[in-house]
Coordinates of C-alpha atoms in Angstrom, one line a residue:
Chain C
M1 CA -26.4 -125.3 115.5
P2 CA -26.9 -128.0 112.7
S3 CA -28.2 -131.1 114.0
E4 CA -27.4 -134.6 113.0
R5 CA -30.1 -134.4 110.5
I6 CA -28.0 -132.2 108.5
R7 CA -26.8 -133.4 105.1
E8 CA -22.8 -132.8 104.8
H9 CA -21.4 -132.6 101.5
A10 CA -18.2 -134.5 100.9
G11 CA -15.2 -132.3 100.4
Q12 CA -12.7 -132.9 97.4
G13 CA -10.6 -136.0 98.2
A14 CA -10.6 -138.3 101.1
T15 CA -10.7 -137.4 104.5
T16 CA -10.4 -139.5 107.5
V17 CA -13.4 -139.8 110.0
A18 CA -11.3 -137.9 112.7
A19 CA -10.5 -135.1 110.2
H20 CA -14.2 -135.0 109.3
R21 CA -15.2 -134.5 112.7
R22 CA -12.6 -131.9 113.5
R23 CA -13.9 -130.0 110.6
L24 CA -17.6 -130.5 111.6
R25 CA -16.6 -129.0 114.9
A26 CA -14.7 -126.0 113.8
D27 CA -17.6 -125.2 111.5
R28 CA -20.2 -125.2 114.3
A29 CA -17.8 -123.2 116.5
R30 CA -17.7 -120.6 113.8
Q31 CA -21.4 -120.6 113.4
L32 CA -22.0 -120.3 117.1
A33 CA -19.3 -117.4 117.1
D34 CA -20.6 -115.3 114.6
L35 CA -23.9 -115.6 116.5
L36 CA -22.6 -114.4 119.6
R37 CA -20.5 -111.9 118.1
H38 CA -23.6 -110.1 116.5
Q39 CA -25.3 -110.4 120.6
L40 CA -22.1 -108.8 121.6
L41 CA -21.7 -105.8 119.0
T42 CA -25.5 -104.9 119.4
G43 CA -25.4 -104.9 123.4
G44 CA -27.2 -108.3 123.7
F45 CA -25.2 -108.8 127.0
P46 CA -26.1 -105.6 128.9
D47 CA -24.4 -106.8 132.2
G48 CA -21.3 -107.3 130.2
A49 CA -21.1 -111.1 130.9
L50 CA -22.0 -114.1 128.9
P51 CA -24.3 -116.6 130.2
H52 CA -22.6 -119.8 131.4
E53 CA -21.2 -122.2 128.7
A54 CA -24.2 -124.5 129.8
A55 CA -26.8 -121.9 129.1
I56 CA -25.3 -121.0 125.9
G57 CA -25.2 -124.7 124.7
A58 CA -29.0 -124.8 125.6
D59 CA -30.1 -121.8 123.7
Y60 CA -28.1 -122.6 120.8
G61 CA -28.2 -126.4 120.8
A62 CA -24.6 -126.8 120.8
S63 CA -22.3 -129.2 122.7
R64 CA -20.1 -127.9 125.5
N65 CA -17.2 -128.4 123.3
T66 CA -18.5 -126.1 120.5
V67 CA -19.3 -123.6 123.1
R68 CA -16.0 -123.7 124.3
Q69 CA -14.3 -123.5 121.1
A70 CA -16.6 -120.7 119.9
L71 CA -15.7 -118.7 123.0
D72 CA -12.0 -119.2 122.0
L73 CA -12.5 -117.6 118.8
L74 CA -14.2 -114.7 120.2
R75 CA -11.3 -114.3 122.9
A76 CA -8.8 -114.5 119.8
E77 CA -10.3 -111.8 118.0
G78 CA -10.0 -109.6 121.3
L79 CA -13.9 -109.5 122.0
V80 CA -14.2 -111.4 125.3
E81 CA -12.1 -112.6 128.1
R82 CA -12.5 -115.5 130.5
Q83 CA -12.2 -114.1 134.3
P84 CA -11.8 -116.8 136.9
G85 CA -14.9 -117.0 139.2
V86 CA -16.9 -114.9 136.8
G87 CA -17.2 -116.5 133.4
T88 CA -16.8 -114.9 130.3
V89 CA -17.0 -111.1 129.9
V90 CA -17.0 -108.6 127.3
V91 CA -13.9 -106.7 127.1
A92 CA -14.0 -104.9 123.8
R93 CA -16.5 -102.7 122.3
K94 CA -16.8 -101.8 118.7
Y95 CA -18.5 -98.7 117.7
P96 CA -20.7 -98.4 114.8
H97 CA -19.8 -95.9 112.0
G98 CA -22.8 -95.2 109.8
L99 CA -22.5 -96.2 105.9
D100 CA -25.7 -94.4 105.3
R101 CA -24.8 -90.6 105.7
L102 CA -21.6 -88.9 105.0
M103 CA -20.5 -87.9 108.5
G104 CA -16.9 -87.1 110.3
L105 CA -15.9 -89.5 113.0
A106 CA -16.7 -87.0 116.1
E107 CA -20.2 -86.6 114.3
T108 CA -20.9 -90.2 113.9
L109 CA -19.7 -91.3 117.3
H110 CA -21.1 -88.4 119.2
E111 CA -23.1 -90.6 121.4
H112 CA -20.4 -93.0 122.3
G113 CA -17.7 -90.2 123.6
R114 CA -15.2 -87.7 122.7
V115 CA -13.0 -88.1 119.7
T116 CA -9.8 -86.2 120.0
N117 CA -7.1 -85.8 117.2
E118 CA -3.5 -86.2 117.5
V119 CA -1.8 -84.2 114.6
R120 CA 1.2 -86.1 113.7
T121 CA 2.1 -84.0 110.7
M122 CA 0.7 -81.2 108.9
G123 CA 1.6 -79.0 106.2
P124 CA 1.7 -78.3 102.4
V125 CA 3.4 -80.6 100.0
P126 CA 3.6 -81.0 96.3
A127 CA 0.8 -82.9 95.3
P128 CA 1.8 -86.6 93.9
V129 CA 0.5 -86.8 90.3
P130 CA -2.4 -89.3 91.3
V131 CA -3.6 -86.8 94.4
A132 CA -3.5 -83.8 91.9
D133 CA -5.7 -85.9 89.5
R134 CA -8.4 -86.9 92.1
L135 CA -8.4 -83.3 93.6
R136 CA -8.7 -81.9 90.0
L137 CA -5.6 -79.7 90.6
P138 CA -2.9 -78.8 88.0
V139 CA 0.2 -81.0 88.2
G140 CA 2.9 -79.4 90.6
S141 CA 0.2 -77.8 92.8
D142 CA 0.8 -77.7 96.5
V143 CA -2.0 -79.6 99.0
L144 CA -2.2 -79.6 102.5
Y145 CA -1.0 -82.6 104.0
I146 CA -2.4 -83.8 107.6
E147 CA -1.8 -86.9 109.3
R148 CA -3.8 -87.7 112.3
L149 CA -4.1 -90.3 114.9
R150 CA -7.7 -90.3 116.1
R151 CA -8.8 -91.6 119.5
L152 CA -12.2 -92.1 121.0
N153 CA -12.4 -91.5 124.8
G154 CA -8.5 -91.8 124.7
L155 CA -8.3 -95.1 122.8
P156 CA -6.6 -95.3 119.5
L157 CA -9.3 -95.6 116.6
S158 CA -7.9 -94.6 113.3
L159 CA -4.8 -93.3 111.5
D160 CA -6.2 -91.0 108.9
L161 CA -3.7 -89.5 106.1
T162 CA -5.5 -86.5 104.4
Y163 CA -5.0 -84.3 101.3
I164 CA -6.7 -81.0 101.0
P165 CA -6.3 -78.1 98.0
L166 CA -4.1 -75.5 99.3
D167 CA -6.6 -72.7 98.6
I168 CA -9.2 -74.4 100.8
G169 CA -6.4 -75.9 103.4
T170 CA -4.7 -73.0 104.4
A171 CA -7.5 -71.9 106.6
L172 CA -7.0 -75.3 108.3
L173 CA -3.4 -74.7 109.5
E174 CA -4.8 -72.5 112.2
A175 CA -7.9 -74.4 113.0
D176 CA -8.6 -76.6 116.0
L177 CA -8.0 -79.9 114.4
E178 CA -7.3 -81.6 117.7
S179 CA -11.0 -81.5 118.6
T180 CA -13.0 -80.9 115.4
D181 CA -13.6 -83.1 112.3
V182 CA -12.1 -81.8 108.9
F183 CA -15.6 -82.1 107.7
R184 CA -16.9 -79.3 110.0
L185 CA -13.9 -77.2 109.2
L186 CA -14.1 -77.7 105.2
E187 CA -17.9 -76.4 105.6
A188 CA -17.0 -73.6 107.9
T189 CA -14.0 -72.6 105.5
T190 CA -16.1 -72.8 102.3
G191 CA -19.3 -71.8 103.5
Q192 CA -20.7 -74.8 101.4
A193 CA -22.2 -78.1 102.9
L194 CA -20.2 -81.2 101.6
G195 CA -22.0 -83.1 98.9
H196 CA -21.0 -86.4 98.4
A197 CA -18.3 -89.1 98.8
E198 CA -16.9 -91.9 96.6
I199 CA -15.7 -94.5 99.2
T200 CA -13.7 -97.8 99.0
L201 CA -13.5 -100.2 102.0
E202 CA -10.9 -102.9 102.5
A203 CA -9.6 -105.5 105.1
V204 CA -5.8 -105.5 105.4
N205 CA -3.3 -106.7 108.0
A206 CA -1.6 -103.9 109.6
D207 CA 2.2 -103.2 108.8
A208 CA 4.6 -103.4 111.8
H209 CA 4.6 -99.2 112.0
S210 CA 0.7 -98.7 111.4
A211 CA 0.2 -101.4 114.0
A212 CA 2.6 -99.5 116.3
V213 CA 0.9 -96.1 115.8
L214 CA -2.4 -97.7 116.4
Q215 CA -1.1 -99.8 119.4
A216 CA -2.5 -102.9 117.8
P217 CA -0.5 -106.1 117.5
R218 CA 1.6 -106.6 114.3
G219 CA -0.6 -108.0 111.5
A220 CA -3.8 -107.0 113.2
A221 CA -6.8 -106.7 111.1
V222 CA -7.5 -103.2 109.9
L223 CA -10.7 -101.4 108.0
M224 CA -9.0 -99.4 105.5
L225 CA -11.3 -96.6 104.0
E226 CA -10.4 -94.4 101.1
R227 CA -12.8 -91.7 100.7
L228 CA -12.8 -88.7 98.0
T229 CA -15.2 -86.2 99.4
H230 CA -16.5 -83.5 97.3
L231 CA -18.4 -79.9 97.9
A232 CA -22.1 -79.6 97.3
D233 CA -21.0 -77.9 93.9
G234 CA -19.0 -81.2 93.1
R235 CA -15.6 -79.9 93.7
P236 CA -13.4 -82.7 95.2
V237 CA -11.7 -81.4 98.4
D238 CA -10.7 -83.9 100.4
L239 CA -8.9 -87.3 99.9
E240 CA -8.3 -89.5 102.8
F241 CA -6.9 -93.0 103.6
I242 CA -8.1 -94.2 106.7
R243 CA -7.0 -97.3 108.8
F244 CA -9.6 -98.1 111.6
R245 CA -8.5 -100.9 114.1
G246 CA -10.7 -103.8 113.2
D247 CA -11.5 -104.7 116.6
R248 CA -12.8 -101.1 117.5
I249 CA -15.2 -100.0 114.5
T250 CA -18.1 -101.6 112.6
M251 CA -19.6 -100.0 109.5
S252 CA -23.3 -100.5 109.2
G253 CA -25.7 -99.5 106.5
L254 CA -28.7 -100.2 104.5
L255 CA -28.8 -101.3 100.8
R256 CA -31.8 -101.5 98.5
R257 CA -32.4 -104.1 95.7
R258 CA -33.8 -101.1 93.3
S259 CA -32.2 -97.8 93.2
L260 CA -34.2 -94.9 94.8
Chain N
M1 CA 5.2 -87.0 99.5
P2 CA 5.9 -84.6 102.5
S3 CA 8.8 -82.1 101.5
E4 CA 11.3 -80.9 104.1
R5 CA 9.1 -77.8 104.6
I6 CA 6.4 -79.9 106.4
R7 CA 6.0 -79.0 109.9
E8 CA 6.1 -82.2 112.3
H9 CA 4.6 -82.3 115.5
A10 CA 6.4 -83.8 118.5
G11 CA 5.1 -87.0 119.6
Q12 CA 4.2 -88.0 123.0
G13 CA 7.5 -88.4 125.0
A14 CA 11.1 -88.0 123.9
T15 CA 12.4 -89.7 120.8
T16 CA 16.0 -89.9 119.6
V17 CA 16.8 -88.5 116.1
A18 CA 17.5 -91.7 114.8
A19 CA 13.9 -92.9 115.9
H20 CA 12.5 -89.8 114.5
R21 CA 13.9 -90.3 111.2
R22 CA 12.9 -93.8 111.0
R23 CA 9.2 -92.7 111.8
L24 CA 9.4 -90.3 109.3
R25 CA 10.5 -92.6 106.7
A26 CA 7.8 -95.2 107.7
D27 CA 5.1 -92.5 107.5
R28 CA 6.2 -91.6 104.1
A29 CA 6.3 -95.1 103.1
R30 CA 3.0 -95.5 103.9
Q31 CA 1.8 -92.6 102.5
L32 CA 3.1 -93.8 99.3
A33 CA 2.1 -97.1 99.6
D34 CA -1.6 -95.9 99.9
L35 CA -1.2 -93.9 96.6
L36 CA 0.1 -96.7 94.9
R37 CA -2.5 -99.3 96.2
H38 CA -5.2 -97.0 94.5
Q39 CA -3.7 -97.0 91.3
L40 CA -3.1 -100.8 91.6
L41 CA -6.7 -101.3 92.4
T42 CA -8.2 -99.3 89.9
G43 CA -6.3 -100.5 86.9
G44 CA -3.7 -97.8 87.0
F45 CA -0.9 -100.1 85.5
P46 CA -2.9 -101.8 82.6
D47 CA 0.5 -103.8 81.6
G48 CA 0.6 -105.2 84.9
A49 CA 4.0 -103.8 85.9
L50 CA 4.8 -100.9 88.1
P51 CA 7.3 -98.1 87.0
H52 CA 10.9 -98.5 87.9
E53 CA 11.8 -97.6 91.4
A54 CA 13.5 -94.1 89.9
A55 CA 10.4 -93.2 88.1
I56 CA 8.1 -93.9 91.0
G57 CA 10.4 -91.6 93.3
A58 CA 10.4 -88.8 90.7
D59 CA 6.2 -89.0 90.1
Y60 CA 5.9 -88.9 93.8
G61 CA 8.7 -86.8 94.9
A62 CA 10.0 -89.8 97.2
S63 CA 13.4 -90.9 97.9
R64 CA 14.6 -94.4 96.6
N65 CA 14.3 -95.8 100.1
T66 CA 11.0 -94.8 100.6
V67 CA 10.0 -96.2 97.1
R68 CA 11.4 -99.5 98.3
Q69 CA 9.8 -99.5 101.6
A70 CA 6.3 -98.5 100.0
L71 CA 6.6 -101.5 97.4
D72 CA 7.8 -103.8 100.5
L73 CA 4.6 -102.9 102.0
L74 CA 2.6 -103.8 99.0
R75 CA 4.3 -107.0 98.9
A76 CA 3.6 -107.7 102.4
E77 CA -0.2 -107.2 101.4
G78 CA 0.3 -109.8 98.4
L79 CA -0.6 -107.2 96.0
V80 CA 2.9 -107.0 94.0
E81 CA 5.9 -109.3 93.7
R82 CA 9.4 -108.2 92.7
Q83 CA 10.6 -110.3 89.5
P84 CA 14.3 -110.7 88.8
G85 CA 14.9 -108.7 85.3
V86 CA 11.3 -107.5 85.0
G87 CA 10.7 -105.2 88.3
T88 CA 7.8 -105.2 90.5
V89 CA 4.8 -106.7 88.9
V90 CA 1.0 -106.6 89.9
V91 CA 0.2 -110.3 91.3
A92 CA -3.1 -109.8 93.1
R93 CA -6.4 -108.3 91.7
K94 CA -9.1 -107.2 94.2
Y95 CA -12.6 -107.2 93.0
P96 CA -15.0 -104.5 93.7
H97 CA -18.3 -105.5 95.3
G98 CA -21.0 -102.7 95.2
L99 CA -22.1 -100.8 98.4
D100 CA -24.8 -98.7 96.7
R101 CA -27.2 -101.8 95.6
L102 CA -28.0 -105.0 97.1
M103 CA -26.8 -107.5 94.8
G104 CA -25.6 -111.3 94.9
L105 CA -22.0 -112.2 94.2
A106 CA -22.4 -113.7 90.8
E107 CA -24.7 -110.6 90.1
T108 CA -21.9 -108.0 91.1
L109 CA -19.0 -109.7 89.7
H110 CA -20.4 -110.9 86.5
E111 CA -18.0 -108.8 84.5
H112 CA -14.8 -110.0 86.2
G113 CA -15.7 -113.7 85.8
R114 CA -17.7 -116.9 87.0
V115 CA -18.6 -117.4 90.4
T116 CA -19.1 -120.9 91.7
N117 CA -20.2 -122.4 95.0
E118 CA -19.1 -125.4 96.9
V119 CA -21.9 -126.3 99.1
R120 CA -20.1 -127.7 102.4
T121 CA -23.2 -128.2 104.4
M122 CA -26.9 -128.0 103.8
G123 CA -30.1 -129.0 105.6
P124 CA -32.7 -127.7 108.1
V125 CA -31.6 -127.1 111.7
P126 CA -33.5 -125.8 114.7
A127 CA -33.0 -122.0 114.7
P128 CA -30.8 -120.6 117.4
V129 CA -32.9 -118.0 119.5
P130 CA -31.0 -114.8 117.7
V131 CA -31.6 -116.4 114.4
A132 CA -35.2 -117.1 115.2
D133 CA -35.8 -113.3 116.6
R134 CA -34.0 -111.7 113.2
L135 CA -36.1 -113.9 111.0
R136 CA -39.2 -113.2 112.8
L137 CA -39.7 -116.8 113.4
P138 CA -41.3 -118.6 116.5
V139 CA -38.7 -120.1 119.0
G140 CA -38.1 -123.5 118.0
S141 CA -38.9 -123.2 114.2
D142 CA -36.4 -124.7 111.9
V143 CA -34.4 -122.9 109.3
L144 CA -32.4 -123.9 106.3
Y145 CA -28.7 -123.8 107.0
I146 CA -26.5 -123.5 104.2
E147 CA -22.6 -123.1 104.1
R148 CA -20.8 -122.2 101.2
L149 CA -17.3 -121.7 100.0
R150 CA -17.4 -119.2 96.9
R151 CA -15.0 -118.9 94.5
L152 CA -14.5 -116.3 91.6
N153 CA -12.9 -118.0 88.4
G154 CA -11.9 -120.8 90.7
L155 CA -10.0 -118.9 93.4
P156 CA -11.7 -119.0 96.9
L157 CA -13.2 -115.6 97.7
S158 CA -15.8 -116.0 100.5
L159 CA -17.1 -118.5 103.2
D160 CA -21.0 -117.8 103.7
L161 CA -23.1 -119.0 106.4
T162 CA -27.1 -118.7 105.3
Y163 CA -30.1 -118.9 107.4
I164 CA -33.2 -119.1 105.6
P165 CA -36.9 -119.8 106.9
L166 CA -37.7 -123.3 106.3
D167 CA -41.0 -122.4 104.3
I168 CA -39.0 -120.6 101.5
G169 CA -35.8 -122.5 102.3
T170 CA -37.2 -125.9 101.2
A171 CA -37.3 -125.1 97.8
L172 CA -33.8 -124.2 97.7
L173 CA -32.6 -127.6 98.5
E174 CA -33.4 -128.9 94.9
A175 CA -32.0 -125.8 93.6
D176 CA -28.8 -125.1 91.7
L177 CA -26.8 -123.6 94.4
E178 CA -23.5 -124.5 92.8
S179 CA -23.8 -121.9 90.2
T180 CA -26.8 -119.4 91.2
D181 CA -26.9 -116.9 93.8
V182 CA -29.1 -117.4 96.9
F183 CA -30.8 -113.9 96.0
R184 CA -31.9 -115.1 92.8
L185 CA -33.4 -118.4 94.0
L186 CA -35.2 -116.3 96.5
E187 CA -36.9 -114.2 94.3
A188 CA -37.5 -116.9 91.8
T189 CA -39.1 -119.0 94.9
T190 CA -41.1 -116.3 96.5
G191 CA -42.2 -114.5 93.2
Q192 CA -41.2 -111.2 94.7
A193 CA -38.3 -109.0 94.3
L194 CA -36.1 -108.4 97.6
G195 CA -36.3 -105.1 99.2
H196 CA -33.5 -104.1 101.2
A197 CA -30.7 -105.5 103.4
E198 CA -29.2 -103.9 106.8
I199 CA -25.6 -104.8 106.5
T200 CA -22.6 -104.5 108.8
L201 CA -19.0 -104.6 108.0
E202 CA -16.0 -105.4 109.9
A203 CA -12.3 -106.4 109.4
V204 CA -11.1 -109.2 111.4
N205 CA -8.2 -111.6 111.5
A206 CA -9.1 -115.1 110.0
D207 CA -9.3 -117.9 112.9
A208 CA -7.2 -121.0 111.6
H209 CA -10.0 -122.8 110.2
S210 CA -11.5 -120.2 108.5
A211 CA -8.1 -119.5 106.8
A212 CA -7.7 -123.0 106.1
V213 CA -11.2 -123.2 104.2
L214 CA -10.4 -120.1 102.3
Q215 CA -6.9 -121.1 101.6
A216 CA -5.6 -117.8 103.1
P217 CA -2.5 -117.6 105.8
R218 CA -3.7 -117.8 109.2
G219 CA -4.5 -114.5 110.6
A220 CA -5.0 -113.2 107.1
A221 CA -7.2 -109.9 107.5
V222 CA -11.3 -110.7 106.4
L223 CA -13.7 -108.6 105.4
M224 CA -16.6 -109.7 107.3
L225 CA -20.2 -109.1 106.4
E226 CA -23.3 -109.8 108.3
R227 CA -26.3 -109.2 106.3
L228 CA -30.1 -109.4 107.0
T229 CA -32.1 -109.4 103.7
H230 CA -35.9 -108.7 103.6
L231 CA -38.2 -109.3 100.7
A232 CA -40.2 -106.3 99.1
D233 CA -42.8 -106.6 101.5
G234 CA -40.4 -106.2 104.6
R235 CA -40.3 -109.8 105.8
P236 CA -36.7 -110.7 106.7
V237 CA -35.9 -114.1 104.5
D238 CA -31.6 -114.5 104.6
L239 CA -29.5 -114.0 107.4
E240 CA -25.8 -114.2 106.4
F241 CA -22.6 -114.3 107.7
I242 CA -20.0 -113.8 105.0
R243 CA -16.2 -113.7 105.1
F244 CA -14.3 -112.2 102.4
R245 CA -10.7 -112.6 101.8
G246 CA -9.3 -109.5 102.4
D247 CA -6.8 -109.7 99.3
R248 CA -9.5 -110.2 96.9
I249 CA -12.3 -108.1 97.6
T250 CA -13.1 -104.1 98.0
M251 CA -16.4 -102.8 98.9
S252 CA -17.1 -99.4 97.0
G253 CA -20.1 -96.9 97.3
L254 CA -21.2 -93.3 97.5
L255 CA -22.3 -91.5 100.3
R256 CA -24.3 -88.4 100.4
R257 CA -24.0 -85.5 103.3
R258 CA -27.9 -85.2 103.3
S259 CA -30.3 -88.0 102.8
L260 CA -32.1 -88.0 99.4

């Protein structure tokens, strides 16, 4: 944590000494929380308990107050809890979803447990114009619409809205969607591997209804993934809007400075 | 939008007909909101105004109530506003940050405007143990710590916490951090291109202090990026924790099914 040597830049406008101190303390708590979050998410506390506050303070060169405030931030995020007589324990796990390769949820999380899908809605619908455009279908075509609540080891993980061209989608109507990724079904149905997907990620606050479905608090941060997946031959076959619970998923990948 | 033909799956437990209808309406509003969001974010309404509710309803096969509820969702996200006599207008812009190549903020957003950086804190600090580990420094080394509030065209975009080994960082103490990406400064200082970065993305609710710094509502969804950047020779030189305002940034990229 920043020592007293650090040079603080004056903010805009005048602040009182007390306000300045509060800001410094909050800044330091955030720095420490970020470092502890990384440890949490990467299994840095394998026995599930964090060290005592004093030990954290010593490791990170932080005051007891800063340690407490940092732990408060992690508790507000639902990552840790304070247990009387035990200390601070890790309560939430975030699961890593790869950003390096196009994979379905069950594929990417297979080592973390079993993905099950509750199909909330499934059936043909007239494609809205932008859906028809993106799936390169004539306006007025029907598409297969699927809405799934996806769970990992029984815990709600994501709410997925999926549009698939009907010539491919029809075969999915009788498939085992409860326990199979759509990606696998698309490859089995078309006899072709998937090629690539264009993705967009956003952080949004969950609306009341989405939060209820995901069993998350209203306004909970959601990692929203929009993904248009193409077959190996380039045809777009799967448009998805996926809301991941922010407290249960991370997306990890590797970026290069120069393109390969 | 799903027509009456669609097959609805029974949820868990009994629901009244009225509750079922409410759920259907909420589900349809979400579907429509997701489609409209895509149009919004990709410049699909170039004059800044959305079509009339009736026209949206016709385009998307949605009822007037569903259209209203979808627009309410987008308004709650801060993307649109209703203006008397005008209709629904686009008020927020989200800026696309690439996920395909390792780039600094000013680089990636150069066509959208000018990035400026308010340096809130800068100076050498003793590296906390996990920072020393990740930057492959001896425990007890000092690192350069930088905290910046970054703006695009004057609007707060992200709060960045940065750790850099001191042998490289010292040169940055006198550099123009207000208007230059750290990436560019690292390449200029080391005479070496950057190589790759390991990144992790999460959606989190902003704590009170981070929200205040970013001028966002408390609890606002934040896209959190943790990034460890290496020089071309493999040395890790830049550990960053970046909180992007969820309502101002999207991350886009392309995933492939098979690795190249």
